[in-house]
Short mmCIF file of C-alpha atoms in Angstrom, two decimals:
data_model
loop_
_atom_site.label_atom_id
_atom_site.label_comp_id
_atom_site.label_asym_id
_atom_site.label_seq_id
_atom_site.Cartn_x
_atom_site.Cartn_y
_atom_site.Cartn_z
CA MET A 365 -2.29 -49.59 17.72
CA ASP A 366 -1.74 -47.77 21.00
CA TYR A 367 -3.16 -44.29 21.41
CA CYS A 368 -0.29 -41.80 21.28
CA GLY A 369 -2.17 -38.79 22.56
CA ASP A 370 -2.56 -35.32 21.16
CA PHE A 371 0.51 -33.64 19.66
CA ILE A 372 -0.01 -30.40 21.60
CA GLU A 373 -0.74 -32.22 24.85
CA LEU A 374 2.43 -34.30 24.55
CA LEU A 375 4.77 -31.41 23.77
CA GLY A 376 3.10 -28.75 25.88
CA PRO A 377 1.99 -25.25 24.86
CA ASP A 378 5.43 -23.58 24.84
CA ILE A 379 7.16 -26.06 22.55
CA SER A 380 4.07 -26.39 20.37
CA THR A 381 3.96 -22.62 19.91
CA LYS A 382 7.64 -22.49 18.94
CA ILE A 383 7.13 -25.24 16.38
CA LEU A 384 4.08 -23.58 14.84
CA MET A 385 5.86 -20.22 14.65
CA ASN A 386 8.31 -21.77 12.20
CA LEU A 387 5.56 -21.89 9.61
CA VAL A 388 6.15 -19.56 6.67
CA ASN A 389 2.75 -19.78 5.01
CA PRO A 390 -0.35 -18.38 6.79
CA SER A 391 -2.44 -21.04 5.05
CA ASP A 392 -0.53 -23.71 6.97
CA LEU A 393 -1.61 -22.18 10.27
CA ILE A 394 -5.21 -22.23 9.08
CA ARG A 395 -4.83 -25.90 8.22
CA VAL A 396 -3.42 -26.55 11.70
CA SER A 397 -6.49 -24.94 13.28
CA LEU A 398 -8.71 -27.28 11.26
CA VAL A 399 -7.14 -30.48 12.60
CA SER A 400 -9.41 -30.62 15.64
CA SER A 401 -11.44 -28.40 17.92
CA SER A 402 -8.66 -28.45 20.55
CA TRP A 403 -6.04 -27.36 18.00
CA HIS A 404 -8.39 -24.64 16.75
CA GLN A 405 -8.84 -23.37 20.29
CA PHE A 406 -5.09 -23.52 20.95
CA VAL A 407 -4.30 -21.42 17.86
CA ILE A 408 -6.88 -18.78 18.78
CA GLU A 409 -6.27 -18.54 22.53
CA ASN A 410 -2.51 -18.18 22.07
CA GLY A 411 -2.82 -15.54 19.36
CA LEU A 412 -0.77 -17.54 16.88
CA GLY A 413 -2.38 -15.76 13.94
CA LYS A 414 -1.17 -12.42 15.27
CA GLN A 415 2.30 -13.73 16.07
CA LEU A 416 2.77 -15.23 12.61
CA CYS A 417 1.40 -12.13 10.89
CA LEU A 418 3.81 -9.81 12.73
CA LYS A 419 6.68 -12.21 12.13
CA LEU A 420 6.07 -12.26 8.37
CA PHE A 421 5.19 -8.57 8.06
CA PRO A 422 6.62 -6.51 10.96
CA GLU A 423 5.69 -3.35 9.04
CA ILE A 424 2.05 -3.68 10.12
CA SER A 425 2.89 -3.57 13.83
CA GLY A 426 1.87 0.08 13.80
CA ILE A 427 -1.81 -0.82 13.24
CA VAL A 428 -2.01 -3.48 15.95
CA HIS A 429 -3.42 -0.95 18.42
CA THR A 430 -6.08 0.06 15.90
CA ILE A 431 -7.08 -3.53 15.22
CA GLU A 432 -7.43 -4.53 18.87
CA MET A 433 -8.77 -1.33 20.43
CA ASN A 434 -11.36 -0.60 17.73
CA ASN A 435 -12.66 -4.20 17.66
CA LEU A 436 -12.95 -4.43 13.88
CA ILE A 437 -16.27 -6.29 13.93
CA ASP A 438 -18.25 -4.44 16.54
CA THR A 439 -20.73 -7.04 17.76
CA VAL A 440 -19.46 -7.71 21.25
CA GLY A 441 -19.16 -4.38 22.98
CA HIS A 442 -17.26 -4.46 26.26
CA LYS A 443 -15.37 -7.49 27.52
CA GLN A 444 -17.62 -8.43 30.41
CA ASN A 445 -16.86 -12.14 30.65
CA ASP A 446 -14.73 -14.94 29.28
CA CYS A 447 -17.10 -15.55 26.38
CA ASP A 448 -16.70 -11.97 25.18
CA GLU A 449 -12.92 -12.20 25.48
CA LEU A 450 -12.84 -15.45 23.51
CA GLU A 451 -15.05 -13.93 20.84
CA CYS A 452 -12.66 -10.96 20.58
CA LEU A 453 -9.73 -13.38 20.20
CA ARG A 454 -11.58 -15.14 17.40
CA LYS A 455 -12.16 -11.86 15.60
CA ASN A 456 -8.54 -10.83 15.93
CA HIS A 457 -7.46 -14.24 14.68
CA ARG A 458 -9.55 -13.82 11.54
CA ILE A 459 -8.19 -10.30 10.95
CA TYR A 460 -4.53 -11.22 11.41
CA THR A 461 -4.76 -14.35 9.28
CA LEU A 462 -6.47 -12.25 6.59
CA LEU A 463 -3.67 -9.68 6.74
CA ALA A 464 -0.99 -12.36 6.63
CA GLN A 465 -2.63 -13.94 3.59
CA ALA A 466 -3.41 -10.64 1.92
CA PHE A 467 0.09 -9.31 1.34
CA ASN A 468 2.19 -10.83 -1.38
CA PRO A 469 5.57 -11.93 0.05
CA PHE A 470 7.23 -10.95 -3.24
CA VAL A 471 8.09 -7.33 -4.06
CA ARG A 472 6.69 -6.03 -7.35
CA LYS A 473 7.73 -3.03 -9.41
CA ASP A 474 4.50 -2.49 -11.36
CA CYS A 475 2.55 -1.06 -8.42
CA ILE A 476 1.35 2.19 -10.02
CA SER A 477 -2.02 1.84 -11.71
CA GLU A 478 -2.72 5.43 -12.74
CA ALA A 479 -1.00 8.78 -13.12
CA VAL A 480 -3.66 11.08 -11.67
CA ILE A 481 -2.53 14.69 -11.94
CA ALA A 482 0.48 17.00 -11.87
CA SER A 483 0.74 20.39 -10.21
CA SER A 484 1.71 21.87 -13.59
CA THR A 485 2.36 20.72 -17.16
CA ASP A 486 4.15 22.70 -19.84
CA ASN A 487 2.60 21.23 -22.99
CA TYR A 488 -0.49 19.08 -22.44
CA PRO A 489 -0.93 16.29 -23.47
CA GLU A 490 2.45 15.85 -25.21
CA GLU A 491 4.36 16.31 -21.92
CA SER A 492 1.72 15.02 -19.49
CA ILE A 493 2.20 12.99 -16.33
CA HIS A 494 0.83 9.92 -18.13
CA ASN A 495 4.16 9.60 -19.95
CA THR A 496 5.85 8.72 -16.65
CA LEU A 497 4.15 5.34 -16.62
CA GLU A 498 6.40 4.26 -19.50
CA PRO A 499 9.89 3.07 -18.51
CA PHE A 500 11.55 4.54 -21.63
CA ASP A 501 12.48 8.11 -22.59
CA ARG A 502 11.55 7.44 -26.22
CA ILE A 503 8.57 5.68 -27.75
CA ASP A 504 9.18 5.04 -31.44
CA THR A 505 10.63 8.36 -32.57
CA ARG A 506 8.87 10.52 -29.95
CA ALA A 507 10.39 11.69 -26.66
CA SER A 508 8.43 10.47 -23.62
CA TYR A 509 8.59 12.54 -20.42
CA TRP A 510 6.64 14.85 -18.13
CA SER A 511 7.56 18.54 -18.04
CA SER A 512 6.61 21.15 -15.47
CA GLU A 513 5.87 24.72 -16.37
CA GLY A 514 8.85 27.05 -16.41
CA GLN A 515 9.63 29.19 -13.37
CA ASN A 516 11.95 32.14 -12.71
CA ASN A 517 12.44 30.95 -9.14
CA PRO A 518 14.37 27.65 -8.96
CA ALA A 519 12.92 26.96 -5.48
CA VAL A 520 9.35 26.46 -6.76
CA PRO A 521 8.41 22.78 -6.15
CA GLU A 522 6.27 20.45 -8.22
CA THR A 523 4.02 17.58 -7.16
CA LEU A 524 2.81 14.50 -9.00
CA LEU A 525 -0.03 12.29 -7.81
CA TYR A 526 -0.28 8.56 -8.51
CA LYS A 527 -2.83 5.88 -7.71
CA LEU A 528 -1.43 2.53 -6.65
CA MET A 529 -2.64 -0.91 -7.70
CA THR A 530 -4.26 -1.71 -4.35
CA LYS A 531 -5.58 0.27 -1.41
CA MET A 532 -3.32 -1.59 1.00
CA CYS A 533 0.31 -2.33 0.24
CA ILE A 534 3.72 -2.28 1.90
CA VAL A 535 6.02 0.12 0.02
CA THR A 536 9.75 -0.48 0.31
CA GLU A 537 11.42 1.52 -2.46
CA ILE A 538 10.69 4.15 -5.12
CA HIS A 539 12.58 4.74 -8.37
CA VAL A 540 12.82 8.03 -10.27
CA GLN A 541 14.49 8.83 -13.59
CA PRO A 542 15.02 12.44 -14.74
CA PHE A 543 14.96 13.28 -18.44
CA GLN A 544 17.97 14.29 -20.50
CA ALA A 545 16.99 16.55 -23.40
CA TYR A 546 18.89 14.81 -26.19
CA PHE A 547 17.37 17.25 -28.69
CA GLN A 548 18.83 20.38 -26.99
CA TYR A 549 22.36 21.77 -27.08
CA ASN A 550 24.75 20.15 -24.54
CA PHE A 551 22.04 17.56 -23.68
CA PRO A 552 20.88 19.17 -20.40
CA ILE A 553 19.30 17.08 -17.63
CA TYR A 554 16.17 18.61 -16.09
CA SER A 555 16.23 17.01 -12.66
CA SER A 556 15.04 18.31 -9.32
CA LYS A 557 17.49 18.83 -6.47
CA ALA A 558 15.62 16.46 -4.16
CA VAL A 559 12.54 14.30 -3.96
CA ARG A 560 10.10 13.40 -1.19
CA PHE A 561 7.21 10.96 -1.08
CA ARG A 562 3.84 11.02 0.67
CA MET A 563 1.29 8.24 0.97
CA GLY A 564 -2.32 8.30 2.06
CA HIS A 565 -5.92 8.28 0.96
CA LYS A 566 -8.67 10.48 -0.45
CA LEU A 567 -10.68 12.66 1.87
CA GLN A 568 -13.61 12.94 -0.53
CA SER A 569 -15.23 10.38 -2.80
CA GLU A 570 -14.79 12.53 -5.86
CA MET A 571 -11.74 14.36 -7.12
CA THR A 572 -10.61 16.36 -10.12
CA ASP A 573 -10.79 14.50 -13.41
CA SER A 574 -7.26 13.41 -14.28
CA SER A 575 -7.88 13.93 -17.99
CA THR A 576 -8.39 17.67 -17.70
CA SER A 577 -5.74 19.94 -19.21
CA SER A 578 -6.24 22.65 -16.59
CA ASN A 579 -4.27 20.63 -14.01
CA LYS A 580 -6.33 22.00 -11.16
CA TRP A 581 -4.57 20.88 -7.99
CA ALA A 582 -6.59 19.60 -5.05
CA ASP A 583 -4.12 18.65 -2.35
CA ASP A 584 -6.71 19.31 0.36
CA GLU A 585 -8.72 16.34 -0.92
CA PHE A 586 -6.16 13.92 0.54
CA ILE A 587 -4.93 12.87 3.94
CA TRP A 588 -1.24 11.97 3.94
CA THR A 589 -0.46 9.42 6.62
CA TYR A 590 3.23 9.07 5.76
CA THR A 591 5.89 11.54 4.59
CA SER A 592 9.37 10.35 3.73
CA PRO A 593 12.60 12.25 4.35
CA GLU A 594 14.06 14.25 1.47
CA PHE A 595 16.29 12.28 -0.87
CA PRO A 596 18.92 14.21 -2.91
CA MET A 597 18.83 13.49 -6.62
CA VAL A 598 21.88 12.99 -8.80
CA GLN A 599 21.94 15.09 -11.95
CA GLU A 600 22.25 12.04 -14.20
CA ASN A 601 20.05 10.37 -16.77
CA CYS A 602 19.59 7.09 -14.91
CA LEU A 603 17.01 5.29 -12.80
CA GLN A 604 17.70 6.52 -9.27
CA LYS A 605 16.61 4.21 -6.45
CA PHE A 606 15.39 5.54 -3.10
CA LYS A 607 14.89 2.96 -0.39
CA LEU A 608 12.61 4.11 2.42
CA PRO A 609 14.11 4.10 5.94
CA GLU A 610 11.70 1.28 6.74
CA PRO A 611 8.88 -0.39 4.79
CA VAL A 612 5.70 1.67 4.91
CA LEU A 613 2.14 0.35 5.13
CA CYS A 614 0.22 2.50 2.67
CA ILE A 615 -3.51 2.55 3.46
CA GLY A 616 -5.64 4.26 0.86
CA GLY A 617 -3.65 3.64 -2.29
CA TYR A 618 -2.31 7.09 -3.25
CA MET A 619 1.24 8.42 -3.49
CA GLN A 620 2.35 12.00 -3.97
CA VAL A 621 5.82 12.77 -5.32
CA GLU A 622 7.28 16.12 -4.27
CA LEU A 623 10.04 17.43 -6.55
CA LEU A 624 12.00 20.00 -4.57
CA GLY A 625 14.24 22.58 -6.21
CA ARG A 626 15.15 23.12 -9.84
CA VAL A 627 18.61 22.87 -11.37
CA GLN A 628 18.43 23.35 -15.13
CA ARG A 629 17.50 26.57 -16.88
CA GLN A 630 16.22 26.25 -20.45
CA GLU A 631 18.29 28.29 -22.83
CA MET A 632 15.50 29.42 -25.13
CA ASP A 633 13.39 31.15 -22.44
CA GLY A 634 15.66 31.37 -19.38
CA LEU A 635 13.19 29.52 -17.13
CA TYR A 636 13.80 26.59 -14.77
CA TYR A 637 12.04 23.29 -15.53
CA ILE A 638 11.75 19.77 -14.12
CA TRP A 639 11.43 16.91 -16.60
CA GLU A 640 10.94 13.30 -15.48
CA VAL A 641 10.93 10.08 -17.51
CA CYS A 642 9.32 7.54 -15.19
CA PHE A 643 8.50 6.48 -11.64
CA GLU A 644 8.40 2.98 -10.15
CA VAL A 645 7.01 1.89 -6.79
CA LEU A 646 8.30 -1.33 -5.25
CA ALA A 647 5.81 -2.86 -2.86
CA ARG A 648 4.23 -5.99 -1.52
CA ASN A 649 0.71 -5.64 -2.79
CA ARG A 650 -2.46 -7.13 -1.39
CA GLU A 651 -3.03 -10.40 -3.17
CA THR A 652 -5.87 -10.61 -5.66
CA TYR A 653 -7.52 -13.93 -5.05
CA THR A 654 -8.73 -15.80 -8.12
CA PHE A 655 -10.75 -18.96 -7.68
CA PHE A 656 -10.59 -21.43 -10.56
CA THR A 657 -13.32 -23.97 -11.09
CA THR A 658 -13.17 -27.16 -13.09
CA THR A 659 -16.04 -28.11 -15.35
CA TYR A 660 -16.99 -31.77 -15.20
CA THR A 661 -18.98 -32.89 -18.22
CA GLY A 662 -20.42 -35.82 -16.31
CA ASN A 663 -21.44 -33.98 -13.17
CA GLY A 664 -23.01 -30.60 -13.72
CA ALA A 665 -24.21 -30.31 -10.13
CA SER A 666 -20.67 -30.70 -8.80
CA SER A 667 -19.38 -27.99 -11.13
CA ARG A 668 -22.17 -25.57 -10.13
CA PHE A 669 -21.49 -26.26 -6.45
CA ARG A 670 -17.77 -25.51 -6.87
CA THR A 671 -18.55 -22.28 -8.71
CA PHE A 672 -21.04 -21.23 -6.04
CA THR A 673 -18.51 -22.01 -3.27
CA ALA A 674 -15.80 -20.02 -5.03
CA ARG A 675 -18.11 -17.01 -5.31
CA LEU A 676 -18.92 -17.18 -1.61
CA LEU A 677 -15.23 -17.35 -0.69
CA GLN A 678 -14.37 -14.48 -2.97
CA ARG A 679 -17.23 -12.36 -1.64
CA GLY A 680 -16.26 -13.10 1.95
CA THR A 681 -12.61 -12.19 1.35
CA ARG A 682 -13.54 -8.90 -0.28
CA GLY A 683 -15.93 -8.08 2.56
CA TRP A 684 -13.26 -8.60 5.22
CA GLU A 685 -10.72 -6.58 3.23
CA GLN A 686 -13.11 -3.65 2.81
CA MET A 687 -14.13 -3.79 6.47
CA LEU A 688 -10.51 -3.75 7.56
CA LEU A 689 -9.65 -0.90 5.23
CA ASN A 690 -12.61 1.22 6.33
CA THR A 691 -11.85 0.68 10.01
CA LEU A 692 -8.19 1.64 9.65
CA LEU A 693 -9.07 4.78 7.69
CA GLN A 694 -11.70 5.81 10.26
CA ALA A 695 -9.29 5.21 13.12
CA ARG A 696 -6.60 7.34 11.51
CA ALA A 697 -9.11 10.08 10.74
CA GLY A 698 -10.26 10.00 14.36
CA ARG A 699 -6.72 10.39 15.64
CA ALA A 700 -6.17 13.30 13.26
CA ASN A 701 -9.34 15.03 14.52
CA ASP A 702 -8.30 14.51 18.12
CA ALA A 703 -4.96 16.11 17.37
CA ASP A 704 -6.67 19.07 15.69
CA ASN A 705 -9.01 19.58 18.65
CA GLU A 706 -6.27 19.34 21.25
CA PRO A 707 -5.75 22.70 22.96
CA PRO A 708 -2.35 24.33 22.46
CA PRO A 709 0.13 24.06 25.34
CA ALA A 710 0.08 26.86 27.85
CA SER A 711 2.81 29.43 27.38
CA PRO A 712 5.47 29.42 30.12
#
């Protein structure tokens, strides 16, 4: 059989790149890079991992500068020669392919893992924030909702804090359902006038215990890297859907809900309240990799080897994820400190 030559050599780099960019699975690009050393070099030198990652998830384009300028694995230092530049390309390839593999392409609704704390609660624990994790306003014969404390001033806001399933996810939409008091006269709806969402991460390693009934608020323990516009709420007992202007990369795994303005006054005490049934966060979460091993009764060594390999792969994936997360958080904190230290503009 005649030698037909290398695929990339025959088609040329431009056409080869266009063909490879039609891949929809990051794992396929990894398989391409394993065909031969020349294909591996072609994928890395042309930044195909980065191109595919940004094509699949354009929302992460905002952290490209952080990835490339902070050199996520700092073993090279300055780019003094071609070897250093190639090593940097290899590192970026590993980071971008990890990112592309990490995010689930399917949007999930069950992205809240924990209701942490509310700025106020009227009757704890019967009306606690933990009730908002249930999608129904009644459980058996009991009403299920969160209630704020009553206020004379309808402009007093409330805030609820939630922990998300993963520390890195792409949030696209948030759902909120106010509570209709079916046990009160005229069935009033205790909704806020508007809602706003913040996403970010903890500033300290420890925070207030979410199980406490004192509801001590510690907003200064968090850094909010994203704040949404205000969304007006309809005074109806239905699941209200708020799509963010553009998908948001949440780094840190926390979301704060700001409930702005009160509408309904309670007849028995004349105070304004906000009651909410549930919250849902729609996001593409970081994938949780599970490695399955098959037990062979006739070959115990093979089974142990597969288990050992799976553990190494799992440990390596977690290490890269944590390294990436720590670097992004440090970079954002550094930019925040630079902004704080910047001198104010001179008065005209």
